[in-house]
Short mmCIF file of C-alpha atoms in Angstrom, two decimals:
data_model
loop_
_atom_site.label_atom_id
_atom_site.label_comp_id
_atom_site.label_asym_id
_atom_site.label_seq_id
_atom_site.Cartn_x
_atom_site.Cartn_y
_atom_site.Cartn_z
CA UNK Q 568 0.00 0.00 0.00
CA UNK Q 569 1.40 3.48 -0.81
CA UNK Q 570 2.79 5.47 2.07
CA UNK Q 571 2.16 9.10 2.92
CA UNK Q 572 4.77 11.56 4.13
CA UNK Q 573 4.13 14.96 5.70
CA UNK Q 574 7.17 17.23 5.92
CA UNK Q 575 6.50 20.13 8.29
CA UNK Q 576 9.12 22.75 9.08
CA UNK Q 577 8.01 25.88 10.93
CA UNK Q 578 9.44 28.71 12.99
CA UNK Q 579 8.52 32.36 13.51
CA UNK Q 580 9.74 35.19 11.35
CA UNK Q 581 11.59 37.81 13.35
CA UNK Q 582 13.13 38.05 16.80
CA UNK Q 583 11.22 35.09 18.24
CA UNK Q 584 12.90 32.59 15.92
CA UNK Q 585 15.03 30.03 17.74
CA UNK Q 586 15.78 27.61 14.89
CA UNK Q 587 16.07 27.77 11.12
CA UNK Q 588 13.64 24.89 10.72
CA UNK Q 589 13.03 25.19 6.99
CA UNK Q 590 16.74 24.71 6.25
CA UNK Q 591 16.21 20.95 6.60
CA UNK Q 592 13.60 20.73 3.84
CA UNK Q 593 16.00 20.75 0.85
CA UNK Q 594 17.90 17.88 2.46
CA UNK Q 595 14.71 15.89 3.09
CA UNK Q 596 13.38 16.72 -0.37
CA UNK Q 597 16.49 15.13 -1.88
CA UNK Q 598 15.42 11.77 -0.38
CA UNK Q 599 13.21 9.64 -2.67
CA UNK Q 600 9.59 9.60 -1.43
CA UNK Q 601 9.56 5.82 -1.05
CA UNK Q 602 12.59 5.99 1.25
CA UNK Q 603 11.02 8.77 3.34
CA UNK Q 604 7.96 6.57 3.78
CA UNK Q 605 9.64 3.20 4.04
CA UNK Q 606 7.23 1.86 1.39
CA UNK Q 607 7.44 0.93 -2.30
CA UNK Q 608 5.66 4.14 -3.35
CA UNK Q 609 4.63 7.26 -1.45
CA UNK Q 610 2.97 10.65 -1.65
CA UNK Q 611 4.79 13.58 -0.06
CA UNK Q 612 3.25 16.81 1.25
CA UNK Q 613 5.61 19.61 2.23
CA UNK Q 614 4.77 22.56 4.48
CA UNK Q 615 7.51 25.18 4.73
CA UNK Q 616 6.98 27.93 7.32
CA UNK Q 617 3.16 27.84 7.10
CA UNK Q 618 1.26 30.93 8.23
CA UNK Q 619 -2.02 29.56 9.61
CA UNK Q 620 -2.69 26.72 12.05
CA UNK Q 621 -5.86 25.82 10.15
CA UNK Q 622 -3.82 25.25 6.99
CA UNK Q 623 -1.57 22.82 8.87
CA UNK Q 624 -4.63 21.12 10.35
CA UNK Q 625 -6.16 20.63 6.90
CA UNK Q 626 -3.00 18.98 5.54
CA UNK Q 627 -2.56 16.83 8.66
CA UNK Q 628 -6.19 15.73 8.53
CA UNK Q 629 -5.83 14.72 4.87
CA UNK Q 630 -2.62 12.81 5.61
CA UNK Q 631 -4.25 11.04 8.56
CA UNK Q 632 -7.09 9.88 6.31
CA UNK Q 633 -4.70 8.08 3.94
CA UNK Q 634 -5.02 4.30 4.38
CA UNK Q 635 -1.33 3.34 4.19
CA UNK Q 636 1.61 4.01 6.52
CA UNK Q 637 2.08 7.64 7.49
CA UNK Q 638 5.36 9.28 8.47
CA UNK Q 639 5.35 12.84 9.79
CA UNK Q 640 8.65 14.73 9.93
CA UNK Q 641 8.42 17.84 12.13
CA UNK Q 642 11.16 20.43 12.60
CA UNK Q 643 10.52 23.63 14.50
CA UNK Q 644 10.13 25.24 17.87
CA UNK Q 645 7.72 24.87 20.75
CA UNK Q 646 6.09 27.70 22.69
CA UNK Q 647 3.40 27.80 25.37
CA UNK Q 648 0.19 29.72 24.95
CA UNK Q 649 -0.10 32.15 27.84
CA UNK Q 650 -3.69 31.23 28.63
CA UNK Q 651 -3.44 27.47 29.13
CA UNK Q 652 0.33 26.92 29.07
CA UNK Q 653 0.04 24.13 26.50
CA UNK Q 654 2.80 23.38 23.97
CA UNK Q 655 2.27 24.74 20.47
CA UNK Q 656 4.37 24.43 17.31
CA UNK Q 657 5.23 28.03 16.46
CA UNK Q 658 4.38 29.11 12.91
CA UNK Q 659 5.61 32.03 10.82
CA UNK Q 660 3.41 34.67 12.48
CA UNK Q 661 3.70 33.36 16.05
CA UNK Q 662 4.84 35.65 18.85
CA UNK Q 663 4.97 34.99 22.59
CA UNK Q 664 1.67 36.81 23.12
CA UNK Q 665 -0.23 35.31 20.16
CA UNK Q 666 0.74 31.63 20.36
CA UNK Q 667 -2.80 30.50 21.23
CA UNK Q 668 -4.14 31.89 17.94
CA UNK Q 669 -1.18 31.77 15.54
CA UNK Q 670 0.64 28.54 16.49
CA UNK Q 671 -0.36 24.90 15.96
CA UNK Q 672 -1.46 23.21 19.21
CA UNK Q 673 0.63 20.10 19.70
CA UNK Q 674 -2.37 18.16 20.99
CA UNK Q 675 -3.93 18.48 17.52
CA UNK Q 676 -1.42 15.85 16.37
CA UNK Q 677 -2.84 13.48 18.98
CA UNK Q 678 -6.44 14.32 18.05
CA UNK Q 679 -6.03 13.90 14.30
CA UNK Q 680 -3.95 10.73 14.38
CA UNK Q 681 -5.76 8.75 17.06
CA UNK Q 682 -7.99 6.65 14.76
CA UNK Q 683 -5.18 5.44 12.55
CA UNK Q 684 -4.29 1.73 12.70
CA UNK Q 685 -1.88 0.64 15.40
CA UNK Q 686 1.69 0.74 14.14
CA UNK Q 687 0.80 2.70 10.97
CA UNK Q 688 1.97 6.15 12.11
CA UNK Q 689 5.48 7.40 12.88
CA UNK Q 690 6.50 10.89 13.97
CA UNK Q 691 10.12 12.00 13.71
CA UNK Q 692 10.63 15.31 15.53
CA UNK Q 693 13.44 17.83 15.89
CA UNK Q 694 12.18 20.55 18.19
CA UNK Q 695 13.68 23.48 20.04
CA UNK Q 696 11.82 24.84 23.04
CA UNK Q 697 11.74 28.34 24.43
CA UNK Q 698 12.67 28.76 28.11
CA UNK Q 699 9.13 28.39 29.48
CA UNK Q 700 8.35 25.33 27.40
CA UNK Q 701 11.68 23.75 28.22
CA UNK Q 702 10.97 23.97 31.96
CA UNK Q 703 7.53 22.41 31.46
CA UNK Q 704 8.78 19.54 29.29
CA UNK Q 705 11.44 18.56 31.79
CA UNK Q 706 8.63 17.28 34.03
CA UNK Q 707 5.71 16.80 31.60
CA UNK Q 708 6.34 14.65 28.52
CA UNK Q 709 5.10 15.85 25.14
CA UNK Q 710 1.92 13.89 24.40
CA UNK Q 711 1.77 12.82 20.75
CA UNK Q 712 -0.90 10.14 21.12
CA UNK Q 713 -0.96 6.59 22.40
CA UNK Q 714 -1.15 4.94 18.99
CA UNK Q 715 1.90 6.53 17.36
CA UNK Q 716 5.59 5.74 17.27
CA UNK Q 717 7.47 8.95 18.12
CA UNK Q 718 11.24 9.46 17.89
CA UNK Q 719 13.40 12.55 18.03
CA UNK Q 720 14.81 15.17 20.32
CA UNK Q 721 13.76 18.39 22.03
CA UNK Q 722 16.58 20.88 22.51
CA UNK Q 723 16.75 23.75 25.01
CA UNK Q 724 16.73 27.33 23.72
CA UNK Q 725 20.00 28.36 22.07
CA UNK Q 726 22.17 31.07 23.54
CA UNK Q 727 21.15 34.66 22.86
CA UNK Q 728 21.58 35.96 19.32
CA UNK Q 729 22.21 32.40 18.10
CA UNK Q 730 20.00 30.66 15.57
CA UNK Q 731 19.93 26.89 16.11
CA UNK Q 732 19.89 24.32 13.32
CA UNK Q 733 17.71 21.18 13.06
CA UNK Q 734 20.78 18.95 13.21
CA UNK Q 735 18.89 15.82 14.30
CA UNK Q 736 16.56 16.00 11.31
CA UNK Q 737 19.47 16.76 8.98
CA UNK Q 738 21.18 13.64 10.33
CA UNK Q 739 18.01 11.64 9.64
CA UNK Q 740 17.89 13.01 6.09
CA UNK Q 741 21.58 12.25 5.49
CA UNK Q 742 21.08 8.64 6.59
CA UNK Q 743 18.04 8.28 4.33
CA UNK Q 744 19.90 9.66 1.32
CA UNK Q 745 21.77 6.36 1.27
CA UNK Q 746 18.58 4.98 -0.30
CA UNK Q 747 17.51 2.76 2.60
CA UNK Q 748 15.25 3.53 5.55
CA UNK Q 749 15.99 1.37 8.59
CA UNK Q 750 13.25 0.75 11.16
CA UNK Q 751 12.31 4.01 12.87
CA UNK Q 752 13.95 3.09 16.17
CA UNK Q 753 17.26 2.27 14.46
CA UNK Q 754 17.06 5.42 12.33
CA UNK Q 755 16.56 7.44 15.51
CA UNK Q 756 19.56 5.84 17.26
CA UNK Q 757 21.80 6.41 14.23
CA UNK Q 758 20.77 10.08 14.03
CA UNK Q 759 21.39 10.57 17.76
CA UNK Q 760 24.86 9.06 17.39
CA UNK Q 761 25.70 11.57 14.65
CA UNK Q 762 24.76 14.60 16.74
CA UNK Q 763 26.01 13.24 20.08
CA UNK Q 764 28.97 15.64 20.41
CA UNK Q 765 26.64 18.66 20.56
CA UNK Q 766 23.52 17.17 22.12
CA UNK Q 767 24.38 14.31 24.47
CA UNK Q 768 23.29 15.07 28.02
CA UNK Q 769 21.62 18.29 26.93
CA UNK Q 770 18.61 17.40 24.80
CA UNK Q 771 15.45 15.60 25.85
CA UNK Q 772 15.34 12.37 23.85
CA UNK Q 773 11.92 11.19 22.67
CA UNK Q 774 11.57 7.51 21.79
CA UNK Q 775 8.20 5.76 21.95
CA UNK Q 776 7.96 2.61 19.81
CA UNK Q 777 4.18 2.67 19.42
CA UNK Q 778 1.52 0.07 20.24
CA UNK Q 779 1.94 -3.67 20.05
CA UNK Q 780 -0.57 -6.30 18.96
CA UNK Q 781 -3.95 -6.53 20.64
CA UNK Q 782 -4.78 -2.83 20.42
CA UNK Q 783 -8.57 -2.60 19.83
CA UNK Q 784 -8.02 0.50 17.70
CA UNK Q 785 -6.28 -1.70 15.12
CA UNK Q 786 -9.42 -3.84 14.79
CA UNK Q 787 -11.51 -0.68 14.38
CA UNK Q 788 -9.25 0.68 11.67
CA UNK Q 789 -9.33 -2.64 9.81
CA UNK Q 790 -13.14 -2.69 9.92
CA UNK Q 791 -13.37 0.88 8.63
CA UNK Q 792 -10.93 0.19 5.79
CA UNK Q 793 -13.04 -2.83 4.82
CA UNK Q 794 -16.19 -0.69 4.79
CA UNK Q 795 -17.69 -2.49 7.81
CA UNK Q 796 -18.74 0.72 9.56
CA UNK Q 797 -21.55 -0.87 11.58
CA UNK Q 798 -19.17 -3.53 12.93
CA UNK Q 799 -16.64 -0.84 13.89
CA UNK Q 800 -19.27 1.15 15.76
CA UNK Q 801 -20.57 -1.95 17.54
CA UNK Q 802 -17.05 -2.82 18.71
CA UNK Q 803 -16.43 0.74 19.93
CA UNK Q 804 -19.83 0.75 21.66
CA UNK Q 805 -18.89 -2.38 23.62
CA UNK Q 806 -15.67 -0.74 24.78
CA UNK Q 807 -17.59 2.42 25.71
CA UNK Q 808 -20.14 0.45 27.74
CA UNK Q 809 -17.38 -1.40 29.56
CA UNK Q 810 -15.61 1.88 30.35
CA UNK Q 811 -18.83 3.46 31.63
CA UNK Q 812 -19.48 0.45 33.88
CA UNK Q 813 -15.93 0.43 35.22
CA UNK Q 814 -15.15 4.14 35.49
CA UNK Q 815 -18.35 6.18 35.03
CA UNK Q 816 -19.83 8.09 32.07
CA UNK Q 817 -17.68 11.20 32.63
CA UNK Q 818 -14.40 9.29 32.93
CA UNK Q 819 -11.63 9.81 30.39
CA UNK Q 820 -11.88 6.13 29.50
CA UNK Q 821 -15.59 6.38 28.61
CA UNK Q 822 -15.22 9.74 26.87
CA UNK Q 823 -12.37 8.40 24.77
CA UNK Q 824 -14.63 5.71 23.33
CA UNK Q 825 -17.44 8.21 22.80
CA UNK Q 826 -14.99 10.33 20.81
CA UNK Q 827 -13.93 7.28 18.81
CA UNK Q 828 -17.58 6.60 17.97
CA UNK Q 829 -17.99 10.22 16.84
CA UNK Q 830 -15.03 9.79 14.51
CA UNK Q 831 -16.39 6.48 13.25
CA UNK Q 832 -19.71 8.15 12.41
CA UNK Q 833 -17.80 10.79 10.46
CA UNK Q 834 -15.90 8.12 8.54
CA UNK Q 835 -19.20 6.37 7.79
CA UNK Q 836 -20.58 9.60 6.32
CA UNK Q 837 -23.15 10.08 9.09
CA UNK Q 838 -22.53 13.74 9.91
CA UNK Q 839 -25.65 14.08 12.07
CA UNK Q 840 -24.68 11.20 14.36
CA UNK Q 841 -21.10 12.45 14.56
CA UNK Q 842 -22.25 15.98 15.42
CA UNK Q 843 -24.69 14.70 18.05
CA UNK Q 844 -22.00 12.58 19.70
CA UNK Q 845 -19.49 15.44 19.78
CA UNK Q 846 -22.14 17.69 21.33
CA UNK Q 847 -22.71 15.08 24.03
CA UNK Q 848 -18.98 14.72 24.69
CA UNK Q 849 -18.50 18.49 25.01
CA UNK Q 850 -21.49 18.88 27.32
CA UNK Q 851 -20.42 15.94 29.48
CA UNK Q 852 -16.97 17.43 29.91
CA UNK Q 853 -18.41 20.83 30.81
CA UNK Q 854 -20.85 19.32 33.29
CA UNK Q 855 -17.97 17.41 34.87
CA UNK Q 856 -16.29 20.73 35.62
CA UNK Q 857 -13.83 21.01 32.75
CA UNK Q 858 -13.09 24.56 31.63
CA UNK Q 859 -14.68 25.90 28.41
CA UNK Q 860 -11.19 26.49 26.99
CA UNK Q 861 -9.81 23.06 27.96
CA UNK Q 862 -8.35 21.42 24.83
CA UNK Q 863 -10.68 18.41 24.94
CA UNK Q 864 -13.74 20.66 25.34
CA UNK Q 865 -12.72 23.02 22.54
CA UNK Q 866 -11.88 20.09 20.28
CA UNK Q 867 -15.28 18.47 20.85
CA UNK Q 868 -17.09 21.75 20.15
CA UNK Q 869 -15.05 22.43 17.02
CA UNK Q 870 -15.67 18.93 15.69
CA UNK Q 871 -19.39 19.16 16.41
CA UNK Q 872 -19.41 22.47 14.50
CA UNK Q 873 -17.50 20.98 11.57
CA UNK Q 874 -19.81 17.98 11.28
CA UNK Q 875 -22.90 20.17 11.62
CA UNK Q 876 -21.81 22.01 8.49
CA UNK Q 877 -21.93 18.71 6.58
CA UNK Q 878 -25.51 17.76 7.53
CA UNK Q 879 -27.80 17.87 4.49
CA UNK Q 880 -31.08 16.98 6.22
CA UNK Q 881 -32.74 20.30 7.15
CA UNK Q 882 -34.67 18.89 10.12
CA UNK Q 883 -31.53 17.40 11.69
CA UNK Q 884 -29.53 20.54 10.89
CA UNK Q 885 -32.06 22.77 12.65
CA UNK Q 886 -32.29 20.50 15.68
CA UNK Q 887 -28.56 20.06 16.13
CA UNK Q 888 -27.85 23.68 15.21
CA UNK Q 889 -29.95 24.87 18.14
CA UNK Q 890 -27.95 22.61 20.49
CA UNK Q 891 -24.69 23.78 18.89
CA UNK Q 892 -25.65 27.43 19.45
CA UNK Q 893 -26.15 26.71 23.15
CA UNK Q 894 -22.77 24.98 23.29
CA UNK Q 895 -21.01 27.76 21.38
CA UNK Q 896 -22.35 30.30 23.87
CA UNK Q 897 -20.36 28.38 26.48
CA UNK Q 898 -17.41 27.30 24.32
CA UNK Q 899 -16.60 30.02 21.75
CA UNK Q 900 -13.34 28.29 20.71
CA UNK Q 901 -10.22 29.76 19.15
CA UNK Q 902 -11.76 31.08 15.94
CA UNK Q 903 -13.64 34.33 16.26
CA UNK Q 904 -17.28 34.43 15.24
CA UNK Q 905 -18.14 30.76 15.76
CA UNK Q 906 -21.40 31.52 17.57
CA UNK Q 907 -22.34 34.18 15.01
CA UNK Q 908 -21.76 31.65 12.24
CA UNK Q 909 -24.12 29.14 13.86
CA UNK Q 910 -26.81 31.76 14.40
CA UNK Q 911 -26.58 32.99 10.79
CA UNK Q 912 -26.85 29.48 9.45
CA UNK Q 913 -29.79 28.73 11.72
CA UNK Q 914 -31.67 31.79 10.41
CA UNK Q 915 -31.14 30.55 6.86
CA UNK Q 916 -32.34 27.08 7.81
CA UNK Q 917 -35.59 28.53 9.19
CA UNK Q 918 -36.48 29.72 5.70
CA UNK Q 919 -35.95 26.28 4.14
CA UNK Q 920 -38.69 23.65 3.95
#
């Protein structure tokens, strides 16, 4: 099956830039796509210093939907948003005060990749952190999702007036230019060995091999790829019921499976069911005391909004739009005008039969 490769290199323009991330792209681009992917054939998408987080999200979402193996190469710098202190990948327009709105939230990688088959996704990362983010990551690991293999390094901020280089990723690219891609763990170790003189004992090393056999998400992904959407939902429903019985309906375990079922409905083309489930997830989280700007709450509201826009049945659209307007009054999200958009669309729906 063809592989998919996403090359993402991003760092701010101006004084906030810590690393010349895009300098690695010509080296990676010189590697044949099949070698980058570790497959016989591959499609490559390149993002060089993107401006908008939504543009990155669109490309990541498309890559995540590809059925074959996916490899994501990320070079750049991490910053915290001042409101929630969550790691973001800084983009071209990002500043310290605007990270929440102009950078790419790292947890979006986890959200977008979580339904992919076990063992089918690899992230290779070369990241530099600003001082605040560095202090956080020394005690709180970067969460890239339970189903993904993740290898790379996170470097501390360079000394003042020094622009760092993505030397780990350049080492990866140099190894791959030999025409052979070793298993991701071996590739990672070889790249670390090449940059050891400058990084050993200084960088945070990231090495997570990914899930092993028996992961129920693998069975779900196989069912979806075979077009057995009802079977996939039934399997996820059994896991959700077990989690509710063991941990309660507002537990992370139960909500995880509810979110999986919302994604499965989307993949089955049932936008109304997906929207309804995301609305329930968001409301459950809010009622459990989670903040309106908590990442999981915002994500559920945004996904409910996205799926609502795909509903073609007017009756369902009106019904769920009213519930979405109530939710948006509590969870406005990161994009301005979300509630206004719902209200405008609802007024138009009232005029339709």
